[in-house]
Amino acid sequence: MLSILFISMIILLISMMVMLLASILSKKTFIDREKASPFECGFDPKSSSRMPFSLKFFLITIIFLIFDVEIALILPIIMIIKFSNLLMWSFTSIIFILILLIGLYHEWNQGMLNWST
């Protein structure tokens, strides 16, 4: 037990020394205006680099990520049908898919899926 504690202290000490050395060596001595500005083919930018983007793209991305994760959760449900009670498996699967359909209906009802507007 004492040897594990001793080895972990040595590892902690070495890692803290490496982090301290890296932070000391990585400090920049000067700030260059060209390196701090956004890159645009070597020329000064014509407009602000913080342009607003369409909120529709963001919402579609969030909807895609949510349904992508849900597909990853549905796939193991198919695999565990052999090892579980059929009634509980069916009940859980139906509730999960029902929640997905309610979420999809809510997104559709709120107009998040309409591109034309």
mmCIF file with all atom_site columns, C-alpha atoms in Angstrom:
data_model
loop_
_atom_site.group_PDB
_atom_site.id
_atom_site.type_symbol
_atom_site.label_atom_id
_atom_site.label_alt_id
_atom_site.label_comp_id
_atom_site.label_asym_id
_atom_site.label_entity_id
_atom_site.label_seq_id
_atom_site.pdbx_PDB_ins_code
_atom_site.Cartn_x
_atom_site.Cartn_y
_atom_site.Cartn_z
_atom_site.occupancy
_atom_site.B_iso_or_equiv
_atom_site.pdbx_formal_charge
_atom_site.auth_seq_id
_atom_site.auth_comp_id
_atom_site.auth_asym_id
_atom_site.auth_atom_id
_atom_site.pdbx_PDB_model_num
ATOM 1   C CA . MET A 1 1   ? 0.000   0.000   0.000   1.00 0.00 ? 1   MET A CA 1
ATOM 2   C CA . LEU A 1 2   ? 2.825   2.358   0.848   1.00 0.00 ? 2   LEU A CA 1
ATOM 3   C CA . SER A 1 3   ? 4.584   1.658   -2.449  1.00 0.00 ? 3   SER A CA 1
ATOM 4   C CA . ILE A 1 4   ? 1.433   2.529   -4.431  1.00 0.00 ? 4   ILE A CA 1
ATOM 5   C CA . LEU A 1 5   ? 1.141   5.793   -2.529  1.00 0.00 ? 5   LEU A CA 1
ATOM 6   C CA . PHE A 1 6   ? 4.827   6.547   -3.105  1.00 0.00 ? 6   PHE A CA 1
ATOM 7   C CA . ILE A 1 7   ? 4.601   5.808   -6.845  1.00 0.00 ? 7   ILE A CA 1
ATOM 8   C CA . SER A 1 8   ? 1.470   7.930   -7.240  1.00 0.00 ? 8   SER A CA 1
ATOM 9   C CA . MET A 1 9   ? 3.170   10.843  -5.469  1.00 0.00 ? 9   MET A CA 1
ATOM 10  C CA . ILE A 1 10  ? 6.166   10.549  -7.798  1.00 0.00 ? 10  ILE A CA 1
ATOM 11  C CA . ILE A 1 11  ? 3.868   10.487  -10.851 1.00 0.00 ? 11  ILE A CA 1
ATOM 12  C CA . LEU A 1 12  ? 1.962   13.509  -9.543  1.00 0.00 ? 12  LEU A CA 1
ATOM 13  C CA . LEU A 1 13  ? 5.216   15.397  -8.920  1.00 0.00 ? 13  LEU A CA 1
ATOM 14  C CA . ILE A 1 14  ? 6.596   14.602  -12.380 1.00 0.00 ? 14  ILE A CA 1
ATOM 15  C CA . SER A 1 15  ? 3.359   15.586  -14.132 1.00 0.00 ? 15  SER A CA 1
ATOM 16  C CA . MET A 1 16  ? 3.155   18.878  -12.218 1.00 0.00 ? 16  MET A CA 1
ATOM 17  C CA . MET A 1 17  ? 6.771   19.667  -13.129 1.00 0.00 ? 17  MET A CA 1
ATOM 18  C CA . VAL A 1 18  ? 6.083   18.953  -16.808 1.00 0.00 ? 18  VAL A CA 1
ATOM 19  C CA . MET A 1 19  ? 2.957   21.169  -16.756 1.00 0.00 ? 19  MET A CA 1
ATOM 20  C CA . LEU A 1 20  ? 4.870   23.993  -15.062 1.00 0.00 ? 20  LEU A CA 1
ATOM 21  C CA . LEU A 1 21  ? 7.720   23.714  -17.552 1.00 0.00 ? 21  LEU A CA 1
ATOM 22  C CA . ALA A 1 22  ? 5.285   23.693  -20.490 1.00 0.00 ? 22  ALA A CA 1
ATOM 23  C CA . SER A 1 23  ? 3.462   26.778  -19.226 1.00 0.00 ? 23  SER A CA 1
ATOM 24  C CA . ILE A 1 24  ? 6.718   28.673  -18.717 1.00 0.00 ? 24  ILE A CA 1
ATOM 25  C CA . LEU A 1 25  ? 8.073   27.786  -22.166 1.00 0.00 ? 25  LEU A CA 1
ATOM 26  C CA . SER A 1 26  ? 4.830   28.455  -24.038 1.00 0.00 ? 26  SER A CA 1
ATOM 27  C CA . LYS A 1 27  ? 4.471   32.103  -23.040 1.00 0.00 ? 27  LYS A CA 1
ATOM 28  C CA . LYS A 1 28  ? 4.681   34.492  -25.965 1.00 0.00 ? 28  LYS A CA 1
ATOM 29  C CA . THR A 1 29  ? 6.966   37.445  -25.507 1.00 0.00 ? 29  THR A CA 1
ATOM 30  C CA . PHE A 1 30  ? 5.131   39.784  -27.878 1.00 0.00 ? 30  PHE A CA 1
ATOM 31  C CA . ILE A 1 31  ? 1.702   40.071  -29.476 1.00 0.00 ? 31  ILE A CA 1
ATOM 32  C CA . ASP A 1 32  ? 1.753   40.408  -33.229 1.00 0.00 ? 32  ASP A CA 1
ATOM 33  C CA . ARG A 1 33  ? -1.191  42.341  -34.725 1.00 0.00 ? 33  ARG A CA 1
ATOM 34  C CA . GLU A 1 34  ? -1.241  40.201  -37.855 1.00 0.00 ? 34  GLU A CA 1
ATOM 35  C CA . LYS A 1 35  ? -1.251  36.939  -35.932 1.00 0.00 ? 35  LYS A CA 1
ATOM 36  C CA . ALA A 1 36  ? -4.009  38.132  -33.604 1.00 0.00 ? 36  ALA A CA 1
ATOM 37  C CA . SER A 1 37  ? -6.266  39.224  -36.485 1.00 0.00 ? 37  SER A CA 1
ATOM 38  C CA . PRO A 1 38  ? -8.448  36.786  -38.439 1.00 0.00 ? 38  PRO A CA 1
ATOM 39  C CA . PHE A 1 39  ? -6.717  35.240  -41.444 1.00 0.00 ? 39  PHE A CA 1
ATOM 40  C CA . GLU A 1 40  ? -8.030  36.271  -44.849 1.00 0.00 ? 40  GLU A CA 1
ATOM 41  C CA . CYS A 1 41  ? -5.433  35.365  -47.480 1.00 0.00 ? 41  CYS A CA 1
ATOM 42  C CA . GLY A 1 42  ? -2.858  37.742  -46.030 1.00 0.00 ? 42  GLY A CA 1
ATOM 43  C CA . PHE A 1 43  ? -5.031  40.838  -46.480 1.00 0.00 ? 43  PHE A CA 1
ATOM 44  C CA . ASP A 1 44  ? -6.743  42.893  -43.825 1.00 0.00 ? 44  ASP A CA 1
ATOM 45  C CA . PRO A 1 45  ? -10.326 41.659  -43.368 1.00 0.00 ? 45  PRO A CA 1
ATOM 46  C CA . LYS A 1 46  ? -13.008 43.715  -45.111 1.00 0.00 ? 46  LYS A CA 1
ATOM 47  C CA . SER A 1 47  ? -15.661 43.087  -42.485 1.00 0.00 ? 47  SER A CA 1
ATOM 48  C CA . SER A 1 48  ? -15.991 41.759  -38.964 1.00 0.00 ? 48  SER A CA 1
ATOM 49  C CA . SER A 1 49  ? -15.061 38.129  -38.441 1.00 0.00 ? 49  SER A CA 1
ATOM 50  C CA . ARG A 1 50  ? -17.961 37.730  -36.026 1.00 0.00 ? 50  ARG A CA 1
ATOM 51  C CA . MET A 1 51  ? -20.743 37.671  -38.579 1.00 0.00 ? 51  MET A CA 1
ATOM 52  C CA . PRO A 1 52  ? -24.115 36.441  -37.309 1.00 0.00 ? 52  PRO A CA 1
ATOM 53  C CA . PHE A 1 53  ? -25.375 33.230  -38.824 1.00 0.00 ? 53  PHE A CA 1
ATOM 54  C CA . SER A 1 54  ? -28.843 31.929  -39.484 1.00 0.00 ? 54  SER A CA 1
ATOM 55  C CA . LEU A 1 55  ? -30.511 30.436  -36.437 1.00 0.00 ? 55  LEU A CA 1
ATOM 56  C CA . LYS A 1 56  ? -32.245 27.886  -38.672 1.00 0.00 ? 56  LYS A CA 1
ATOM 57  C CA . PHE A 1 57  ? -28.910 26.146  -39.370 1.00 0.00 ? 57  PHE A CA 1
ATOM 58  C CA . PHE A 1 58  ? -28.222 25.949  -35.642 1.00 0.00 ? 58  PHE A CA 1
ATOM 59  C CA . LEU A 1 59  ? -31.673 24.507  -34.881 1.00 0.00 ? 59  LEU A CA 1
ATOM 60  C CA . ILE A 1 60  ? -31.410 21.909  -37.645 1.00 0.00 ? 60  ILE A CA 1
ATOM 61  C CA . THR A 1 61  ? -27.989 20.905  -36.293 1.00 0.00 ? 61  THR A CA 1
ATOM 62  C CA . ILE A 1 62  ? -29.366 20.496  -32.776 1.00 0.00 ? 62  ILE A CA 1
ATOM 63  C CA . ILE A 1 63  ? -32.313 18.437  -34.052 1.00 0.00 ? 63  ILE A CA 1
ATOM 64  C CA . PHE A 1 64  ? -29.921 16.255  -36.064 1.00 0.00 ? 64  PHE A CA 1
ATOM 65  C CA . LEU A 1 65  ? -27.678 15.672  -33.035 1.00 0.00 ? 65  LEU A CA 1
ATOM 66  C CA . ILE A 1 66  ? -30.607 14.775  -30.809 1.00 0.00 ? 66  ILE A CA 1
ATOM 67  C CA . PHE A 1 67  ? -32.013 12.239  -33.262 1.00 0.00 ? 67  PHE A CA 1
ATOM 68  C CA . ASP A 1 68  ? -28.537 10.892  -34.011 1.00 0.00 ? 68  ASP A CA 1
ATOM 69  C CA . VAL A 1 69  ? -27.962 10.139  -30.338 1.00 0.00 ? 69  VAL A CA 1
ATOM 70  C CA . GLU A 1 70  ? -31.420 8.589   -30.087 1.00 0.00 ? 70  GLU A CA 1
ATOM 71  C CA . ILE A 1 71  ? -30.638 6.223   -32.961 1.00 0.00 ? 71  ILE A CA 1
ATOM 72  C CA . ALA A 1 72  ? -27.517 5.174   -31.059 1.00 0.00 ? 72  ALA A CA 1
ATOM 73  C CA . LEU A 1 73  ? -29.776 4.430   -28.079 1.00 0.00 ? 73  LEU A CA 1
ATOM 74  C CA . ILE A 1 74  ? -32.291 2.458   -30.157 1.00 0.00 ? 74  ILE A CA 1
ATOM 75  C CA . LEU A 1 75  ? -29.732 0.051   -31.664 1.00 0.00 ? 75  LEU A CA 1
ATOM 76  C CA . PRO A 1 76  ? -28.911 -1.762  -28.385 1.00 0.00 ? 76  PRO A CA 1
ATOM 77  C CA . ILE A 1 77  ? -32.636 -2.244  -27.739 1.00 0.00 ? 77  ILE A CA 1
ATOM 78  C CA . ILE A 1 78  ? -32.700 -4.637  -30.697 1.00 0.00 ? 78  ILE A CA 1
ATOM 79  C CA . MET A 1 79  ? -29.774 -6.629  -29.311 1.00 0.00 ? 79  MET A CA 1
ATOM 80  C CA . ILE A 1 80  ? -31.181 -7.119  -25.799 1.00 0.00 ? 80  ILE A CA 1
ATOM 81  C CA . ILE A 1 81  ? -34.482 -8.641  -26.900 1.00 0.00 ? 81  ILE A CA 1
ATOM 82  C CA . LYS A 1 82  ? -33.024 -12.132 -26.375 1.00 0.00 ? 82  LYS A CA 1
ATOM 83  C CA . PHE A 1 83  ? -31.933 -11.453 -22.798 1.00 0.00 ? 83  PHE A CA 1
ATOM 84  C CA . SER A 1 84  ? -34.929 -9.582  -21.388 1.00 0.00 ? 84  SER A CA 1
ATOM 85  C CA . ASN A 1 85  ? -38.570 -10.089 -20.582 1.00 0.00 ? 85  ASN A CA 1
ATOM 86  C CA . LEU A 1 86  ? -40.615 -9.546  -23.738 1.00 0.00 ? 86  LEU A CA 1
ATOM 87  C CA . LEU A 1 87  ? -43.320 -7.544  -21.964 1.00 0.00 ? 87  LEU A CA 1
ATOM 88  C CA . MET A 1 88  ? -40.841 -5.160  -20.294 1.00 0.00 ? 88  MET A CA 1
ATOM 89  C CA . TRP A 1 89  ? -38.827 -4.865  -23.506 1.00 0.00 ? 89  TRP A CA 1
ATOM 90  C CA . SER A 1 90  ? -41.945 -3.976  -25.493 1.00 0.00 ? 90  SER A CA 1
ATOM 91  C CA . PHE A 1 91  ? -43.135 -1.478  -22.879 1.00 0.00 ? 91  PHE A CA 1
ATOM 92  C CA . THR A 1 92  ? -39.744 0.252   -22.696 1.00 0.00 ? 92  THR A CA 1
ATOM 93  C CA . SER A 1 93  ? -39.350 0.366   -26.477 1.00 0.00 ? 93  SER A CA 1
ATOM 94  C CA . ILE A 1 94  ? -42.840 1.751   -27.024 1.00 0.00 ? 94  ILE A CA 1
ATOM 95  C CA . ILE A 1 95  ? -42.366 4.438   -24.361 1.00 0.00 ? 95  ILE A CA 1
ATOM 96  C CA . PHE A 1 96  ? -38.990 5.434   -25.835 1.00 0.00 ? 96  PHE A CA 1
ATOM 97  C CA . ILE A 1 97  ? -40.301 5.648   -29.400 1.00 0.00 ? 97  ILE A CA 1
ATOM 98  C CA . LEU A 1 98  ? -43.407 7.481   -28.173 1.00 0.00 ? 98  LEU A CA 1
ATOM 99  C CA . ILE A 1 99  ? -41.196 10.118  -26.526 1.00 0.00 ? 99  ILE A CA 1
ATOM 100 C CA . LEU A 1 100 ? -39.299 10.483  -29.808 1.00 0.00 ? 100 LEU A CA 1
ATOM 101 C CA . LEU A 1 101 ? -42.508 10.908  -31.779 1.00 0.00 ? 101 LEU A CA 1
ATOM 102 C CA . ILE A 1 102 ? -43.859 13.475  -29.312 1.00 0.00 ? 102 ILE A CA 1
ATOM 103 C CA . GLY A 1 103 ? -40.602 15.422  -29.640 1.00 0.00 ? 103 GLY A CA 1
ATOM 104 C CA . LEU A 1 104 ? -40.777 15.264  -33.427 1.00 0.00 ? 104 LEU A CA 1
ATOM 105 C CA . TYR A 1 105 ? -44.406 16.436  -33.367 1.00 0.00 ? 105 TYR A CA 1
ATOM 106 C CA . HIS A 1 106 ? -43.455 19.313  -31.069 1.00 0.00 ? 106 HIS A CA 1
ATOM 107 C CA . GLU A 1 107 ? -40.649 20.385  -33.420 1.00 0.00 ? 107 GLU A CA 1
ATOM 108 C CA . TRP A 1 108 ? -43.023 20.165  -36.373 1.00 0.00 ? 108 TRP A CA 1
ATOM 109 C CA . ASN A 1 109 ? -45.753 22.076  -34.509 1.00 0.00 ? 109 ASN A CA 1
ATOM 110 C CA . GLN A 1 110 ? -43.317 24.870  -33.568 1.00 0.00 ? 110 GLN A CA 1
ATOM 111 C CA . GLY A 1 111 ? -42.281 25.251  -37.226 1.00 0.00 ? 111 GLY A CA 1
ATOM 112 C CA . MET A 1 112 ? -38.663 24.199  -36.750 1.00 0.00 ? 112 MET A CA 1
ATOM 113 C CA . LEU A 1 113 ? -38.794 21.899  -39.766 1.00 0.00 ? 113 LEU A CA 1
ATOM 114 C CA . ASN A 1 114 ? -40.071 24.514  -42.243 1.00 0.00 ? 114 ASN A CA 1
ATOM 115 C CA . TRP A 1 115 ? -37.303 25.900  -44.460 1.00 0.00 ? 115 TRP A CA 1
ATOM 116 C CA . SER A 1 116 ? -39.526 28.068  -46.641 1.00 0.00 ? 116 SER A CA 1
ATOM 117 C CA . THR A 1 117 ? -40.048 30.899  -44.118 1.00 0.00 ? 117 THR A CA 1
#
